[in-house]
Amino acid sequence: MKSNHKIIFSGPVGAGKTTAITSISDIPTVRTEEAASDETKDLKDTTTVALDYGAIILQDDTRIHLYGTPGQKRFDFMWEILTNGGIGLLLLIDGSDSNAINNLKFFLSSFKNFINKTSVVVGITKQDVNKKYNLQDYQEVLDKGLPVVPIFEIDARSKKDVSLMVETLLYTLDPKISI
Amino acid sequence: MNKKTIANIVLSNLDTLTEQTLAYYINSNLCKNAKLALSQNNIHLYILDLDRKFDENLIQNVELHQQYIIGIHLDSEKTPLSKRMTLVKKPLNVSELTKAIDKVHQKLFKPPALPTPNKDTKPKQSAKIKHKDQSHRNLYNAIDEENKEDDIHLRYKAQRYVGNTKDVNPEKDDLQKIYINAENYFFSSLIKALSLGQEKRTNIGIKTGLGTLIFHYPENVISHNIEKNKLKLLKTTPLINQASLISLNSSTAMKNHVIDATNFAWDTTIQTNKGRLPKGTNLLEPVILLVWPNFTKLRIFRHAIPITAVWSRQRISLVETAKLLDIPQRYVFSLYSAMNALAYAKIGKFEDEITPKNKTVKPLPQQNNSTLFSKIMSHLFKRK
């Protein structure tokens, strides 16, 4: 059965988008990685230049597409295309990056229209590696009004953590989901 | 459950302690199919100690009135004294006893056999999900299984956290049963210690009658040498003497057991409150969610995420939240108590909030994807 349901994973380079998709995808993740050439090469050897793709395949064969946006800001023209028709956004921020707070602000602002129409859950990764900020520091960046954005410390390799992000995303869209 | 389908039990020929324990069990949420008989007119089942002298006419009477007996005994070779008797061996195991009661209940109220359903009448298989492979969802599982009558252990586990307090009507009912006086319990001192340590940026000792716990500020951990059973006692029973807090220097050595402080405070609050609320909590004023708890690290229980999701989108009272989600109030109260203790949520009016922007209520987006979302969730948490 064909479907156009998709969940978007976004965030800066090295935040763990590809890893997070891989951890819950039912198919091998399609990666469009290339050798890093710009400032990215200081962060990692290869990086996503177009998008990552994975999928959750439900029992009735419905596919939930998992799209990872490229992390570099110069690819931001891709973001709007990718989010079109998306269920919601999972935003990953590398907690070991000293620029993490600014990254959070930047991505929330970049996806503002999409978030307003849908919902967002933020996952701070690598907090156990080299934590630069506490969770409260990230929470303080957010608007104090409604909706209150969920922010969790996550391990992108953990299916449990990424699944919890998806679960939270879906409940913020419809708290009355029956399971 | 319909009152007519509850088995009425008489406790007979038991020693005082066993009788009290069984009465407590039967009155609790653990025993869903039976209650203590209020009169001699409608007795379904006797629980009888066969190791003590008893009136043997009872057996004849039971057969005459088509009642049942659960006979408790020590003797491993014991055979039932009647076809209407089920034996349960001592020491009593809650699971075995519940099975025996449920078996009698089934005999008493089993509906007459129906013709085999054809395809059209066959009930659809429930889409209920299993989460047992998710370690962080242990408690979620427990509570998810609360109504599974064949699994007494899980039901018991659930009750440990959310209690069994029935829903209240704030305008009619006596609300005392849903309130807890936090000052009388250890978790109150614990929360104060965490707050004090963070404020003064120092380690704090929490001195209790059962031992001292230390909050290590820089690492955000609690360390202690208190035995598991004593710690449980400390968490769940009112303190005779208030715990005292002392500032310690930063080089204080860690004790044997080290736990994340936020986790410990969260668990302790839930285990103490058991579905009750801090005294005076207004049930009708809206909940203000300040931040989402870090649910990947904290113990979560059933409905915790949808409840928080509701509060993240709208200002709604505790009672209305339970009504909106169609869940028992104790789940909402349990979560709120823990969130309030850790300053994740509070009760307030719109006027309490600082900026006009905060007063904007963003309605929940209209969703036509509920079925799809249910399927995704089931898929993500299905048992491998």
Coordinates of C-alpha atoms in Angstrom, one line a residue:
Chain A
M1 CA 0.0 0.0 0.0
K2 CA 1.4 3.4 -1.0
S3 CA 1.3 6.2 1.6
N4 CA 2.8 9.5 2.1
H5 CA 3.2 9.5 5.9
K6 CA 6.5 10.8 7.0
I7 CA 8.4 11.8 10.2
I8 CA 11.2 14.3 9.8
F9 CA 14.5 14.0 11.7
S10 CA 16.5 17.2 11.7
G11 CA 19.4 18.9 13.5
P12 CA 22.9 20.0 13.0
V13 CA 25.8 17.9 11.6
G14 CA 26.8 15.1 14.0
A15 CA 23.7 15.2 16.1
G16 CA 22.8 11.6 15.3
K17 CA 20.0 11.9 12.8
T18 CA 21.2 9.0 10.6
T19 CA 21.8 6.8 13.7
A20 CA 18.4 7.6 15.1
I21 CA 16.7 6.7 11.9
T22 CA 18.7 3.5 11.7
S23 CA 17.7 2.6 15.3
I24 CA 13.9 2.4 14.5
S25 CA 13.9 1.8 10.7
D26 CA 12.6 -1.6 9.5
I27 CA 14.6 -1.3 6.4
P28 CA 18.3 -0.7 5.9
T29 CA 18.8 3.1 6.1
V30 CA 19.6 4.7 2.7
R31 CA 22.4 7.1 3.4
T32 CA 23.6 9.7 1.0
E33 CA 26.8 10.4 2.7
E34 CA 29.9 11.9 1.1
A35 CA 33.3 12.8 2.4
A36 CA 33.0 16.0 4.3
S37 CA 34.5 18.9 2.6
D38 CA 33.7 22.1 4.5
E39 CA 33.8 22.9 8.2
T40 CA 32.0 19.6 8.6
K41 CA 35.2 17.7 8.1
D42 CA 36.3 18.9 11.6
L43 CA 33.3 17.1 13.0
K44 CA 33.2 13.9 11.1
D45 CA 34.6 12.1 8.0
T46 CA 31.4 11.7 6.1
T47 CA 28.1 13.6 6.2
T48 CA 24.6 13.5 4.8
V49 CA 24.5 15.7 1.7
A50 CA 20.9 15.1 0.5
L51 CA 18.9 13.1 2.9
D52 CA 18.7 9.9 4.9
Y53 CA 15.9 7.6 4.4
G54 CA 14.4 4.8 6.5
A55 CA 10.9 3.4 7.0
I56 CA 8.7 1.9 9.6
I57 CA 6.6 -0.8 7.9
L58 CA 3.3 -1.4 9.7
Q59 CA 1.5 -4.8 9.7
D60 CA -0.8 -3.7 6.9
D61 CA 2.2 -2.7 4.8
T62 CA 1.7 1.0 5.4
R63 CA 5.0 2.8 5.2
I64 CA 5.9 5.6 7.6
H65 CA 8.8 7.3 5.9
L66 CA 11.6 8.5 8.1
Y67 CA 13.5 11.4 6.5
G68 CA 16.7 12.9 7.8
T69 CA 17.5 16.3 6.6
P70 CA 21.1 17.3 5.8
G71 CA 22.6 19.0 8.7
Q72 CA 24.4 21.9 7.0
K73 CA 22.6 25.2 7.0
R74 CA 23.5 25.7 3.3
F75 CA 21.1 22.8 2.5
D76 CA 18.2 24.6 4.2
F77 CA 16.3 24.9 0.9
M78 CA 15.8 21.1 1.2
W79 CA 14.1 21.3 4.5
E80 CA 10.9 22.8 3.3
I81 CA 10.6 20.2 0.5
L82 CA 11.2 17.4 2.9
T83 CA 8.8 18.6 5.6
N84 CA 5.9 19.0 3.2
G85 CA 3.1 16.7 4.5
G86 CA 5.2 15.4 7.4
I87 CA 3.5 14.1 10.6
G88 CA 6.0 16.0 12.8
L89 CA 9.6 16.8 13.6
L90 CA 12.1 15.1 15.8
L91 CA 14.9 17.6 16.3
L92 CA 18.3 16.2 17.5
I93 CA 20.9 18.5 19.0
D94 CA 24.5 17.4 19.8
G95 CA 24.9 18.1 23.5
S96 CA 28.6 17.9 23.3
D97 CA 28.8 20.9 21.0
S98 CA 29.4 24.2 22.7
N99 CA 27.1 25.8 20.2
A100 CA 24.3 23.5 21.1
I101 CA 22.0 26.2 22.6
N102 CA 22.3 28.3 19.4
N103 CA 21.7 25.3 17.3
L104 CA 18.5 24.6 19.1
K105 CA 17.3 28.1 18.6
F106 CA 18.3 28.1 15.0
F107 CA 16.5 24.8 14.1
L108 CA 13.4 25.7 16.0
S109 CA 13.3 29.0 14.2
S110 CA 14.0 27.4 10.8
F111 CA 11.2 24.9 11.2
K112 CA 8.8 27.3 12.9
N113 CA 6.1 27.0 10.3
F114 CA 6.2 23.2 10.1
I115 CA 6.2 23.0 13.9
N116 CA 3.2 25.3 14.3
K117 CA 1.3 23.1 12.0
T118 CA 2.4 19.8 13.6
S119 CA 4.6 19.2 16.6
V120 CA 8.2 18.8 17.6
V121 CA 10.2 16.7 20.1
V122 CA 13.8 17.6 20.9
G123 CA 16.4 15.0 21.7
I124 CA 19.7 16.1 23.2
T125 CA 22.3 13.5 22.2
K126 CA 25.8 12.8 23.6
Q127 CA 25.0 14.2 27.1
D128 CA 27.0 11.3 28.5
V129 CA 30.0 12.0 26.3
N130 CA 30.8 15.6 27.0
K131 CA 27.8 17.5 28.3
K132 CA 28.1 21.2 27.6
Y133 CA 24.7 22.2 29.1
N134 CA 22.1 20.9 31.5
L135 CA 18.6 20.1 30.3
Q136 CA 17.4 23.2 32.1
D137 CA 19.6 25.4 29.9
Y138 CA 17.9 24.1 26.8
Q139 CA 14.5 24.4 28.4
E140 CA 15.2 28.1 29.2
V141 CA 15.7 28.8 25.5
L142 CA 12.1 27.8 24.7
D143 CA 9.1 30.1 24.8
K144 CA 7.4 29.9 28.1
G145 CA 3.9 29.7 26.6
L146 CA 2.0 26.9 25.1
P147 CA 2.8 24.4 23.7
V148 CA 5.5 23.3 26.0
V149 CA 8.1 21.5 23.9
P150 CA 9.3 18.1 25.1
I151 CA 13.1 17.9 25.5
F152 CA 14.7 14.6 26.4
E153 CA 18.3 13.5 26.8
I154 CA 18.6 10.6 24.4
D155 CA 21.0 8.1 23.0
A156 CA 20.4 8.1 19.2
R157 CA 21.6 4.4 19.1
S158 CA 18.9 3.4 21.4
K159 CA 15.6 2.2 19.8
K160 CA 14.0 2.7 23.2
D161 CA 14.9 6.4 23.3
V162 CA 14.1 7.1 19.7
S163 CA 10.8 5.2 20.0
L164 CA 9.9 7.3 23.1
M165 CA 10.5 10.5 21.0
V166 CA 8.1 9.2 18.3
E167 CA 5.6 8.1 21.0
T168 CA 5.7 11.6 22.5
L169 CA 5.4 13.3 19.1
L170 CA 2.3 11.3 18.4
Y171 CA 0.7 11.9 21.8
T172 CA 1.3 15.7 21.5
L173 CA -0.6 15.5 18.2
D174 CA -3.3 13.3 19.7
P175 CA -3.2 12.5 23.4
K176 CA -6.3 10.2 23.0
I177 CA -4.5 7.6 20.8
S178 CA -5.7 4.2 21.9
I179 CA -3.2 1.4 21.9
Chain B
M1 CA -17.8 -4.9 37.7
N2 CA -21.5 -5.4 38.3
K3 CA -22.2 -6.0 42.0
K4 CA -24.2 -9.0 41.0
T5 CA -21.2 -10.7 39.6
I6 CA -19.0 -10.3 42.7
A7 CA -18.5 -13.3 44.9
N8 CA -19.4 -12.7 48.6
I9 CA -16.8 -14.3 50.9
V10 CA -16.9 -15.3 54.5
L11 CA -13.7 -15.8 56.4
S12 CA -14.2 -18.7 58.7
N13 CA -12.1 -20.4 61.4
L14 CA -9.0 -18.3 60.8
D15 CA -6.5 -16.9 63.3
T16 CA -6.8 -13.1 63.8
L17 CA -3.8 -12.1 61.8
T18 CA -4.7 -14.3 58.8
E19 CA -8.2 -13.0 59.0
Q20 CA -7.1 -9.4 59.0
T21 CA -4.6 -9.9 56.2
L22 CA -7.2 -11.7 54.0
A23 CA -9.8 -9.0 54.8
Y24 CA -7.3 -6.4 53.7
Y25 CA -6.5 -8.3 50.5
I26 CA -10.2 -8.9 49.6
N27 CA -11.1 -5.2 50.2
S28 CA -8.1 -4.1 48.0
N29 CA -8.0 -3.6 44.3
L30 CA -6.0 -6.8 44.0
C31 CA -9.1 -8.9 44.5
K32 CA -11.4 -7.9 41.7
N33 CA -13.9 -10.7 41.8
A34 CA -14.9 -10.9 45.4
K35 CA -15.8 -8.9 48.5
L36 CA -16.5 -9.7 52.1
A37 CA -20.1 -10.8 52.6
L38 CA -22.1 -8.2 54.4
S39 CA -24.8 -10.5 55.6
Q40 CA -25.4 -14.2 55.9
N41 CA -28.0 -14.2 53.2
N42 CA -26.0 -14.2 50.1
I43 CA -22.7 -16.1 50.7
H44 CA -20.9 -17.6 47.8
L45 CA -17.6 -18.7 49.2
Y46 CA -16.0 -19.6 52.5
I47 CA -12.3 -19.4 53.2
L48 CA -11.6 -21.9 55.8
D49 CA -8.5 -22.9 57.8
L50 CA -8.5 -26.7 57.6
D51 CA -5.7 -27.0 60.2
R52 CA -7.9 -25.6 62.9
K53 CA -10.9 -27.3 64.4
F54 CA -14.0 -26.4 62.4
D55 CA -17.7 -27.3 62.4
E56 CA -18.1 -30.1 59.9
N57 CA -21.7 -29.2 59.3
L58 CA -20.3 -26.3 57.3
I59 CA -19.3 -28.7 54.5
Q60 CA -22.8 -30.1 54.3
N61 CA -24.3 -26.6 54.4
V62 CA -22.1 -25.5 51.6
E63 CA -23.1 -28.4 49.4
L64 CA -26.7 -27.9 50.3
H65 CA -26.6 -24.2 49.3
Q66 CA -24.3 -24.8 46.4
Q67 CA -21.7 -22.6 47.8
Y68 CA -17.9 -23.1 47.6
I69 CA -15.0 -23.4 50.0
I70 CA -11.4 -22.5 49.7
G71 CA -9.6 -24.6 52.3
I72 CA -6.2 -23.4 53.4
H73 CA -3.9 -26.0 54.8
L74 CA -0.3 -27.0 55.6
D75 CA -0.5 -30.7 54.7
S76 CA 0.9 -31.4 51.3
E77 CA -1.1 -34.7 51.0
K78 CA -4.4 -33.1 51.7
T79 CA -7.4 -34.0 49.6
P80 CA -10.5 -31.8 49.3
L81 CA -13.3 -32.7 51.7
S82 CA -15.9 -31.9 49.1
K83 CA -16.3 -31.4 45.4
R84 CA -17.1 -27.8 46.1
M85 CA -13.7 -27.3 47.9
T86 CA -10.5 -25.9 46.4
L87 CA -7.3 -26.3 48.4
V88 CA -4.7 -23.6 48.7
K89 CA -1.5 -24.5 50.5
K90 CA 0.1 -22.5 53.3
P91 CA 2.0 -20.2 53.4
L92 CA -0.6 -18.3 51.5
N93 CA 0.6 -17.0 48.1
V94 CA -1.5 -14.1 46.8
S95 CA -1.3 -15.4 43.3
E96 CA -2.6 -18.9 44.2
L97 CA -5.3 -17.5 46.3
T98 CA -6.5 -15.1 43.6
K99 CA -6.5 -18.0 41.1
A100 CA -8.6 -20.0 43.4
I101 CA -11.1 -17.2 44.0
D102 CA -11.2 -16.4 40.3
K103 CA -11.9 -20.1 39.6
V104 CA -14.8 -20.1 42.0
H105 CA -16.0 -16.9 40.5
Q106 CA -16.0 -18.4 37.1
K107 CA -18.0 -21.3 38.3
L108 CA -20.5 -19.0 40.0
F109 CA -21.0 -16.5 37.2
K110 CA -19.9 -18.3 34.1
P111 CA -22.5 -17.4 31.4
P112 CA -24.3 -20.3 29.7
A113 CA -22.5 -21.7 26.7
L114 CA -23.3 -19.9 23.5
P115 CA -23.4 -21.3 20.0
T116 CA -20.0 -21.1 18.3
P117 CA -19.8 -17.6 16.8
N118 CA -19.7 -17.3 13.0
K119 CA -17.3 -15.0 11.3
D120 CA -19.5 -12.0 11.7
T121 CA -19.9 -12.3 15.4
K122 CA -16.3 -13.3 16.2
P123 CA -14.9 -10.5 18.4
K124 CA -12.0 -8.6 16.8
Q125 CA -8.6 -9.3 18.4
S126 CA -7.6 -6.5 20.7
A127 CA -4.8 -4.3 19.4
K128 CA -3.5 -4.0 22.9
I129 CA 0.3 -3.8 22.8
K130 CA 2.9 -5.5 24.9
H131 CA 5.8 -3.5 26.1
K132 CA 7.7 -6.1 28.1
D133 CA 10.8 -5.9 26.0
Q134 CA 11.2 -2.2 26.8
S135 CA 13.2 -2.0 30.0
H136 CA 12.2 1.6 30.7
R137 CA 8.6 0.6 30.4
N138 CA 8.6 -1.8 33.3
L139 CA 6.2 0.3 35.3
Y140 CA 4.2 1.1 32.1
N141 CA 3.8 -2.6 31.6
A142 CA 2.8 -3.2 35.1
I143 CA 0.0 -0.7 35.0
D144 CA -0.9 -1.6 31.4
E145 CA -1.6 -5.0 32.8
E146 CA -3.5 -3.8 35.8
N147 CA -6.8 -5.2 34.6
K148 CA -5.5 -8.6 33.5
E149 CA -7.1 -10.7 36.2
D150 CA -4.8 -13.6 35.6
D151 CA -1.7 -11.8 36.6
I152 CA -1.8 -10.8 40.2
H153 CA 1.8 -9.9 40.4
L154 CA 1.6 -7.2 37.7
R155 CA -1.6 -5.9 39.2
Y156 CA 0.1 -5.7 42.6
K157 CA 3.1 -3.9 41.1
A158 CA 0.8 -1.3 39.5
Q159 CA -0.9 -0.7 42.7
R160 CA 2.4 0.0 44.4
Y161 CA 2.8 3.1 42.3
V162 CA -0.6 4.5 41.5
G163 CA -2.5 3.1 44.5
N164 CA -6.2 2.2 44.3
T165 CA -8.0 5.4 45.2
K166 CA -11.3 5.6 43.5
D167 CA -12.2 8.7 41.4
V168 CA -13.7 11.6 43.4
N169 CA -16.2 14.2 42.6
P170 CA -14.7 17.4 44.0
E171 CA -18.0 19.0 44.6
K172 CA -19.6 16.1 46.5
D173 CA -17.0 13.7 47.9
D174 CA -14.8 13.9 51.0
L175 CA -11.4 14.7 49.5
Q176 CA -9.3 13.8 52.5
K177 CA -8.6 10.4 51.1
I178 CA -6.9 11.8 48.0
Y179 CA -4.6 14.1 49.9
I180 CA -1.3 13.4 51.6
N181 CA 0.5 15.7 54.0
A182 CA 3.9 15.9 52.4
E183 CA 5.6 17.3 55.5
N184 CA 5.1 14.0 57.2
Y185 CA 7.0 12.0 54.6
F186 CA 10.7 11.6 53.7
F187 CA 10.3 12.7 50.1
S188 CA 9.5 16.2 51.3
S189 CA 12.9 16.4 53.0
L190 CA 14.6 14.9 50.0
I191 CA 13.1 17.5 47.7
K192 CA 14.2 20.2 50.1
A193 CA 17.7 18.8 50.2
L194 CA 18.0 18.8 46.4
S195 CA 16.7 22.3 46.2
L196 CA 19.1 23.5 49.0
G197 CA 22.1 21.7 47.5
Q198 CA 21.4 23.3 44.1
E199 CA 20.9 26.7 45.7
K200 CA 24.0 26.6 47.8
R201 CA 26.0 24.5 45.4
T202 CA 27.0 22.2 48.1
N203 CA 26.5 18.6 49.3
I204 CA 23.6 18.0 51.7
G205 CA 23.2 15.3 54.3
I206 CA 19.7 14.0 55.0
K207 CA 19.6 12.5 58.4
T208 CA 16.8 10.1 59.1
G209 CA 16.0 7.6 61.8
L210 CA 17.0 4.8 59.4
G211 CA 20.3 6.3 58.3
T212 CA 21.8 9.2 56.5
L213 CA 21.6 9.9 52.8
I214 CA 23.9 12.3 51.0
F215 CA 23.0 14.5 48.1
H216 CA 26.2 15.1 46.1
Y217 CA 25.5 18.3 44.3
P218 CA 28.2 18.3 41.6
E219 CA 27.3 14.8 40.4
N220 CA 23.5 15.1 41.1
V221 CA 23.5 11.8 42.8
I222 CA 22.3 10.4 46.2
S223 CA 24.5 8.0 48.1
H224 CA 23.5 5.9 51.1
N225 CA 24.2 2.7 53.0
I226 CA 20.6 1.9 53.9
E227 CA 19.2 -1.6 53.3
K228 CA 16.6 -2.0 50.6
N229 CA 13.8 -2.9 52.9
K230 CA 14.5 0.0 55.3
L231 CA 14.7 2.4 52.3
K232 CA 11.3 1.2 51.2
L233 CA 10.0 1.8 54.7
L234 CA 11.5 5.3 54.7
K235 CA 9.8 6.1 51.4
T236 CA 6.4 4.9 52.2
T237 CA 5.6 5.4 55.8
P238 CA 5.2 8.7 57.7
L239 CA 8.2 9.9 59.6
I240 CA 8.1 9.8 63.4
N241 CA 10.8 12.5 63.5
Q242 CA 11.4 14.9 60.7
A243 CA 14.6 14.3 58.7
S244 CA 17.2 17.0 59.3
L245 CA 19.3 18.5 56.6
I246 CA 23.0 19.4 57.1
S247 CA 25.4 21.1 54.7
L248 CA 28.5 19.0 54.0
N249 CA 31.7 19.9 52.3
S250 CA 32.3 19.0 48.7
S251 CA 34.8 16.2 49.5
T252 CA 32.2 14.1 51.3
A253 CA 32.9 10.5 50.4
M254 CA 30.2 8.6 48.6
K255 CA 28.5 5.8 50.3
N256 CA 27.9 2.3 48.9
H257 CA 24.6 2.8 47.0
V258 CA 24.7 5.6 44.4
I259 CA 21.6 6.7 42.5
D260 CA 20.8 9.5 40.2
A261 CA 19.2 12.2 42.5
T262 CA 16.4 13.2 40.1
N263 CA 15.4 9.6 39.5
F264 CA 15.5 8.8 43.2
A265 CA 13.3 11.9 44.0
W266 CA 10.9 11.0 41.2
D267 CA 10.5 7.4 42.3
T268 CA 10.3 8.2 45.9
T269 CA 7.6 10.8 45.3
I270 CA 5.5 8.4 43.2
Q271 CA 6.0 5.5 45.7
T272 CA 5.0 7.7 48.6
N273 CA 2.0 9.5 47.0
K274 CA 0.5 6.4 45.4
G275 CA -2.0 8.3 43.4
R276 CA -2.7 10.9 46.0
L277 CA -2.0 14.6 45.9
P278 CA -0.2 17.2 48.0
K279 CA -2.6 18.4 50.7
G280 CA -4.7 21.3 49.4
T281 CA -4.1 20.8 45.7
N282 CA -6.9 22.4 43.8
L283 CA -8.6 19.8 41.6
L284 CA -10.5 22.3 39.4
E285 CA -7.8 24.9 38.6
P286 CA -5.7 24.3 35.5
V287 CA -2.3 22.6 35.6
I288 CA 0.6 24.7 34.3
L289 CA 3.2 22.5 32.8
L290 CA 6.6 24.2 33.2
V291 CA 8.8 21.6 31.5
W292 CA 8.5 18.1 30.3
P293 CA 10.1 15.5 32.6
N294 CA 13.1 13.8 31.0
F295 CA 11.1 10.7 30.3
T296 CA 14.0 8.8 28.7
K297 CA 15.7 8.7 32.1
L298 CA 12.7 8.6 34.5
R299 CA 10.4 5.8 35.4
I300 CA 7.2 6.3 33.5
F301 CA 3.9 4.6 34.0
R302 CA 0.8 4.2 31.8
H303 CA -0.8 7.4 30.6
A304 CA 2.2 9.5 31.7
I305 CA 3.0 10.7 28.2
P306 CA -0.6 11.4 27.0
I307 CA -1.3 13.3 30.3
T308 CA 1.8 15.4 29.9
A309 CA 0.9 15.9 26.2
V310 CA -2.5 17.3 27.2
W311 CA -0.9 19.7 29.7
S312 CA 1.7 20.8 27.1
R313 CA -1.1 22.0 24.8
Q314 CA -3.8 23.3 27.0
R315 CA -4.7 24.6 30.5
I316 CA -6.9 22.0 32.0
S317 CA -7.6 20.8 35.6
L318 CA -6.6 17.5 37.0
V319 CA -10.1 16.2 37.1
E320 CA -10.8 17.4 33.5
T321 CA -7.6 15.7 32.4
A322 CA -8.7 12.3 33.6
K323 CA -12.1 12.9 32.1
L324 CA -10.7 14.0 28.7
L325 CA -8.4 10.9 28.5
D326 CA -11.1 8.7 30.1
I327 CA -8.7 7.2 32.6
P328 CA -8.8 6.8 36.5
Q329 CA -7.9 10.0 38.3
R330 CA -5.2 8.2 40.3
Y331 CA -2.9 8.1 37.2
V332 CA -3.2 11.9 36.8
F333 CA -2.7 12.5 40.5
S334 CA 0.3 10.3 40.6
L335 CA 2.0 12.0 37.7
Y336 CA 1.1 15.5 38.9
S337 CA 2.4 14.8 42.5
A338 CA 5.8 13.7 41.1
M339 CA 5.9 16.6 38.6
N340 CA 4.9 19.1 41.2
A341 CA 7.5 17.9 43.7
L342 CA 10.3 18.3 41.1
A343 CA 8.9 21.7 39.9
Y344 CA 7.9 20.5 36.5
A345 CA 4.3 21.5 37.0
K346 CA 2.1 23.5 39.3
I347 CA -1.6 24.4 39.7
G348 CA -2.5 28.0 38.9
K349 CA -4.7 30.4 37.2
F350 CA -3.9 32.2 33.9
E351 CA -3.3 35.3 36.0
D352 CA -0.3 33.6 37.7
E353 CA 1.6 33.5 34.5
I354 CA 3.9 36.3 33.7
T355 CA 3.4 37.4 30.1
P356 CA 0.3 37.8 28.0
K357 CA 1.8 35.4 25.5
N358 CA 1.6 32.6 28.0
K359 CA -2.1 33.0 28.2
T360 CA -2.5 31.8 24.6
V361 CA -4.0 28.5 24.6
K362 CA -3.0 26.5 21.6
P363 CA -5.7 24.0 20.8
L364 CA -4.7 20.4 20.0
P365 CA -4.3 20.0 16.2
Q366 CA -7.3 18.3 14.6
Q367 CA -6.1 14.8 13.8
N368 CA -7.5 12.4 11.3
N369 CA -4.6 10.1 11.9
S370 CA -5.5 8.5 15.2
T371 CA -5.7 5.0 13.7
L372 CA -2.4 5.4 11.9
F373 CA -0.8 6.7 15.1
S374 CA -2.2 3.7 17.1
K375 CA -0.6 1.4 14.5
I376 CA 2.7 3.2 14.7
M377 CA 2.8 2.9 18.5
S378 CA 1.8 -0.7 18.4
H379 CA 4.5 -1.3 15.9
L380 CA 7.2 0.5 17.9
F381 CA 6.5 -1.3 21.1
K382 CA 5.5 -4.7 19.9
R383 CA 7.2 -7.6 21.5
K384 CA 10.0 -9.0 19.5

